[in-house]
Structures are given as C-alpha cells and as structure tokens.
PDB file of C-alpha atoms in Angstrom:
ATOM      1  CA  MET R   1      28.213   2.880   5.348  1.00  0.00           C
ATOM      2  CA  THR R   2      28.006  -0.503   3.645  1.00  0.00           C
ATOM      3  CA  TYR R   3      24.804  -2.438   3.021  1.00  0.00           C
ATOM      4  CA  ALA R   4      25.861  -4.937   5.699  1.00  0.00           C
ATOM      5  CA  GLY R   5      26.567  -2.220   8.275  1.00  0.00           C
ATOM      6  CA  LEU R   6      23.196  -0.617   7.755  1.00  0.00           C
ATOM      7  CA  GLY R   7      21.471  -4.001   7.815  1.00  0.00           C
ATOM      8  CA  VAL R   8      23.135  -5.034  11.073  1.00  0.00           C
ATOM      9  CA  ALA R   9      22.203  -1.744  12.734  1.00  0.00           C
ATOM     10  CA  VAL R  10      18.545  -1.954  11.711  1.00  0.00           C
ATOM     11  CA  VAL R  11      18.256  -5.667  12.570  1.00  0.00           C
ATOM     12  CA  ALA R  12      19.770  -4.963  15.998  1.00  0.00           C
ATOM     13  CA  ALA R  13      17.222  -2.207  16.585  1.00  0.00           C
ATOM     14  CA  SER R  14      14.352  -4.479  15.548  1.00  0.00           C
ATOM     15  CA  VAL R  15      15.614  -7.307  17.804  1.00  0.00           C
ATOM     16  CA  LEU R  16      15.736  -4.841  20.697  1.00  0.00           C
ATOM     17  CA  LEU R  17      12.211  -3.681  19.875  1.00  0.00           C
ATOM     18  CA  ALA R  18      10.944  -7.290  19.765  1.00  0.00           C
ATOM     19  CA  VAL R  19      12.578  -8.108  23.102  1.00  0.00           C
ATOM     20  CA  VAL R  20      11.088  -4.990  24.699  1.00  0.00           C
ATOM     21  CA  ALA R  21       7.650  -5.894  23.333  1.00  0.00           C
ATOM     22  CA  ALA R  22       7.982  -9.450  24.633  1.00  0.00           C
ATOM     23  CA  VAL R  23       9.063  -8.287  28.095  1.00  0.00           C
ATOM     24  CA  VAL R  24       6.383  -5.595  28.383  1.00  0.00           C
ATOM     25  CA  ARG R  25       3.454  -7.591  26.982  1.00  0.00           C
ATOM     26  CA  ARG R  26       4.532 -11.208  27.634  1.00  0.00           C
ATOM     27  CA  PRO R  27       2.880 -12.671  24.502  1.00  0.00           C
ATOM     28  CA  GLY R  28       3.930 -16.283  25.136  1.00  0.00           C
ATOM     29  CA  GLY R  29       5.919 -18.842  23.162  1.00  0.00           C
ATOM     30  CA  ARG R  30       3.491 -18.990  20.269  1.00  0.00           C
ATOM     31  CA  TRP R  31       4.242 -15.365  19.388  1.00  0.00           C
ATOM     32  CA  TRP R  32       7.945 -16.135  19.024  1.00  0.00           C
ATOM     33  CA  ALA R  33       7.228 -19.246  16.954  1.00  0.00           C
ATOM     34  CA  THR R  34       4.886 -17.328  14.668  1.00  0.00           C
ATOM     35  CA  THR R  35       7.444 -14.554  14.292  1.00  0.00           C
ATOM     36  CA  ALA R  36      10.178 -17.075  13.422  1.00  0.00           C
ATOM     37  CA  VAL R  37       8.015 -18.790  10.791  1.00  0.00           C
ATOM     38  CA  THR R  38       7.100 -15.403   9.338  1.00  0.00           C
ATOM     39  CA  ALA R  39      10.778 -14.454   9.128  1.00  0.00           C
ATOM     40  CA  LEU R  40      11.618 -17.722   7.372  1.00  0.00           C
ATOM     41  CA  VAL R  41       8.829 -17.270   4.822  1.00  0.00           C
ATOM     42  CA  LEU R  42       9.830 -13.665   4.150  1.00  0.00           C
ATOM     43  CA  VAL R  43      13.495 -14.598   3.704  1.00  0.00           C
ATOM     44  CA  VAL R  44      12.605 -17.356   1.205  1.00  0.00           C
ATOM     45  CA  LEU R  45      10.302 -15.024  -0.723  1.00  0.00           C
ATOM     46  CA  THR R  46      12.982 -12.326  -0.732  1.00  0.00           C
ATOM     47  CA  VAL R  47      15.571 -14.729  -2.140  1.00  0.00           C
ATOM     48  CA  VAL R  48      13.221 -15.881  -4.893  1.00  0.00           C
ATOM     49  CA  PHE R  49      11.845 -12.526  -5.972  1.00  0.00           C
ATOM     50  CA  ASP R  50      15.057 -10.526  -5.565  1.00  0.00           C
ATOM     51  CA  SER R  51      16.895 -13.125  -7.616  1.00  0.00           C
ATOM     52  CA  LEU R  52      14.279 -12.897 -10.348  1.00  0.00           C
ATOM     53  CA  MET R  53      14.462  -9.091 -10.359  1.00  0.00           C
ATOM     54  CA  ILE R  54      18.269  -9.129 -10.413  1.00  0.00           C
ATOM     55  CA  ALA R  55      18.207 -11.675 -13.253  1.00  0.00           C
ATOM     56  CA  ALA R  56      15.833  -9.387 -15.155  1.00  0.00           C
ATOM     57  CA  ASP R  57      18.323  -6.524 -14.541  1.00  0.00           C
ATOM     58  CA  LEU R  58      15.711  -4.356 -12.830  1.00  0.00           C
ATOM     59  CA  PHE R  59      18.312  -3.148 -10.334  1.00  0.00           C
ATOM     60  CA  ARG R  60      21.958  -3.605  -9.411  1.00  0.00           C
ATOM     61  CA  TYR R  61      24.076  -3.414  -6.294  1.00  0.00           C
ATOM     62  CA  ASP R  62      27.441  -1.705  -5.959  1.00  0.00           C
ATOM     63  CA  ASP R  63      29.759  -4.715  -5.702  1.00  0.00           C
ATOM     64  CA  ALA R  64      32.233  -2.728  -3.609  1.00  0.00           C
ATOM     65  CA  GLU R  65      29.601  -2.367  -0.876  1.00  0.00           C
ATOM     66  CA  LEU R  66      28.627  -6.071  -0.752  1.00  0.00           C
ATOM     67  CA  LEU R  67      30.126  -8.862   1.334  1.00  0.00           C
ATOM     68  CA  GLY R  68      30.098 -11.159  -1.694  1.00  0.00           C
ATOM     69  CA  VAL R  69      27.889 -13.899  -0.232  1.00  0.00           C
ATOM     70  CA  HIS R  70      24.774 -14.608  -2.307  1.00  0.00           C
ATOM     71  CA  LEU R  71      21.788 -16.901  -1.997  1.00  0.00           C
ATOM     72  CA  TRP R  72      20.918 -17.609  -5.603  1.00  0.00           C
ATOM     73  CA  LEU R  73      21.417 -14.055  -6.943  1.00  0.00           C
ATOM     74  CA  THR R  74      20.358 -12.229  -3.776  1.00  0.00           C
ATOM     75  CA  PRO R  75      23.121 -10.685  -1.639  1.00  0.00           C
ATOM     76  CA  VAL R  76      22.780 -11.695   2.009  1.00  0.00           C
ATOM     77  CA  GLU R  77      22.664  -8.038   3.015  1.00  0.00           C
ATOM     78  CA  ASP R  78      19.272  -7.737   1.339  1.00  0.00           C
ATOM     79  CA  LEU R  79      17.786 -10.350   3.659  1.00  0.00           C
ATOM     80  CA  ALA R  80      18.090  -7.990   6.620  1.00  0.00           C
ATOM     81  CA  TRP R  81      14.954  -6.134   5.565  1.00  0.00           C
ATOM     82  CA  SER R  82      12.870  -9.314   5.648  1.00  0.00           C
ATOM     83  CA  VAL R  83      14.098 -10.037   9.160  1.00  0.00           C
ATOM     84  CA  VAL R  84      13.367  -6.449  10.215  1.00  0.00           C
ATOM     85  CA  ALA R  85       9.818  -6.678   8.865  1.00  0.00           C
ATOM     86  CA  ALA R  86       9.252 -10.006  10.615  1.00  0.00           C
ATOM     87  CA  LEU R  87      10.511  -8.676  13.973  1.00  0.00           C
ATOM     88  CA  ALA R  88       9.613  -5.004  14.094  1.00  0.00           C
ATOM     89  CA  LEU R  89       6.074  -5.052  12.713  1.00  0.00           C
ATOM     90  CA  PRO R  90       4.670  -7.666  15.130  1.00  0.00           C
ATOM     91  CA  ALA R  91       6.541  -5.987  17.994  1.00  0.00           C
ATOM     92  CA  LEU R  92       5.032  -2.608  17.149  1.00  0.00           C
ATOM     93  CA  TRP R  93       1.607  -4.207  16.820  1.00  0.00           C
ATOM     94  CA  LEU R  94       2.032  -5.807  20.231  1.00  0.00           C
ATOM     95  CA  LEU R  95       3.175  -2.565  21.851  1.00  0.00           C
ATOM     96  CA  LEU R  96       0.609  -0.272  20.209  1.00  0.00           C
ATOM     97  CA  THR R  97      -2.478  -2.464  20.584  1.00  0.00           C
ATOM     98  CA  PRO R  98      -4.294  -1.954  23.861  1.00  0.00           C
ATOM     99  CA  PRO R  99      -4.306  -4.974  26.185  1.00  0.00           C
ATOM    100  CA  ALA R 100      -7.367  -7.179  25.819  1.00  0.00           C
ATOM    101  CA  ALA R 101     -10.092  -6.394  28.291  1.00  0.00           C
ATOM    102  CA  THR R 102     -10.539  -9.020  30.963  1.00  0.00           C
ATOM    103  CA  VAL R 103     -13.783 -10.893  30.501  1.00  0.00           C
ATOM    104  CA  GLU R 104     -15.322 -12.357  33.599  1.00  0.00           C
ATOM    105  CA  THR R 105     -17.387 -15.498  33.202  1.00  0.00           C
ATOM    106  CA  ALA R 106     -20.094 -16.500  35.611  1.00  0.00           C
TER     107      ALA R 106
END
C-alpha cells in the first residue's frame, strides 16, 4: 500500500467518525469551525517542521511510494496525519465525554 492509499483510508475513517460524532451529539457550527482552524494550523505546522526535518536528513521517504507533490519539502501524503488528528481527536472527545448535565435556573 502506498503512503497516499493509507492516508486516504485513515482520513476517510476520521471523516466518518467526525460526522457520526456531529450527528449523535449535535455540537453546533462552532465545533466545525474550530475543527477546521485546528486542521489548518496543524497542516501548516506539519509542512514547516517536516520540511526542516527532511532538510536536516533526519528521515527519508521511498520516492516510489510518493505521489510526487510536495509543499516545501513535505510530501502531501504526510499531511493526512494532521487532518486525522484534527478530525478524529475532537470527534472521540465529543463521543466519549458524557453530555453536560442540564442546569435549571430559578
């Protein structure tokens, strides 16, 4: 399996998990906006730090397994993990946290 194939499969699973969490818990539009901003920040940080680590020759990718598209030095396949973290972790938090208790005010 290529890096892209694995990335697409895991991103698809995390999107499904996020949609299930949103349908079950109905967190509202702010949750989606926060998740999108988090994904954007994580992708930018991944591009910067992966590029620095690749430039320092701390690790290498098998070129035969890459699509060939890079952002700076970071292969686009490596950005999948940032998207997965931004989608799956908040979705799991939403699903595994008990609903807030209803507070009645007098």
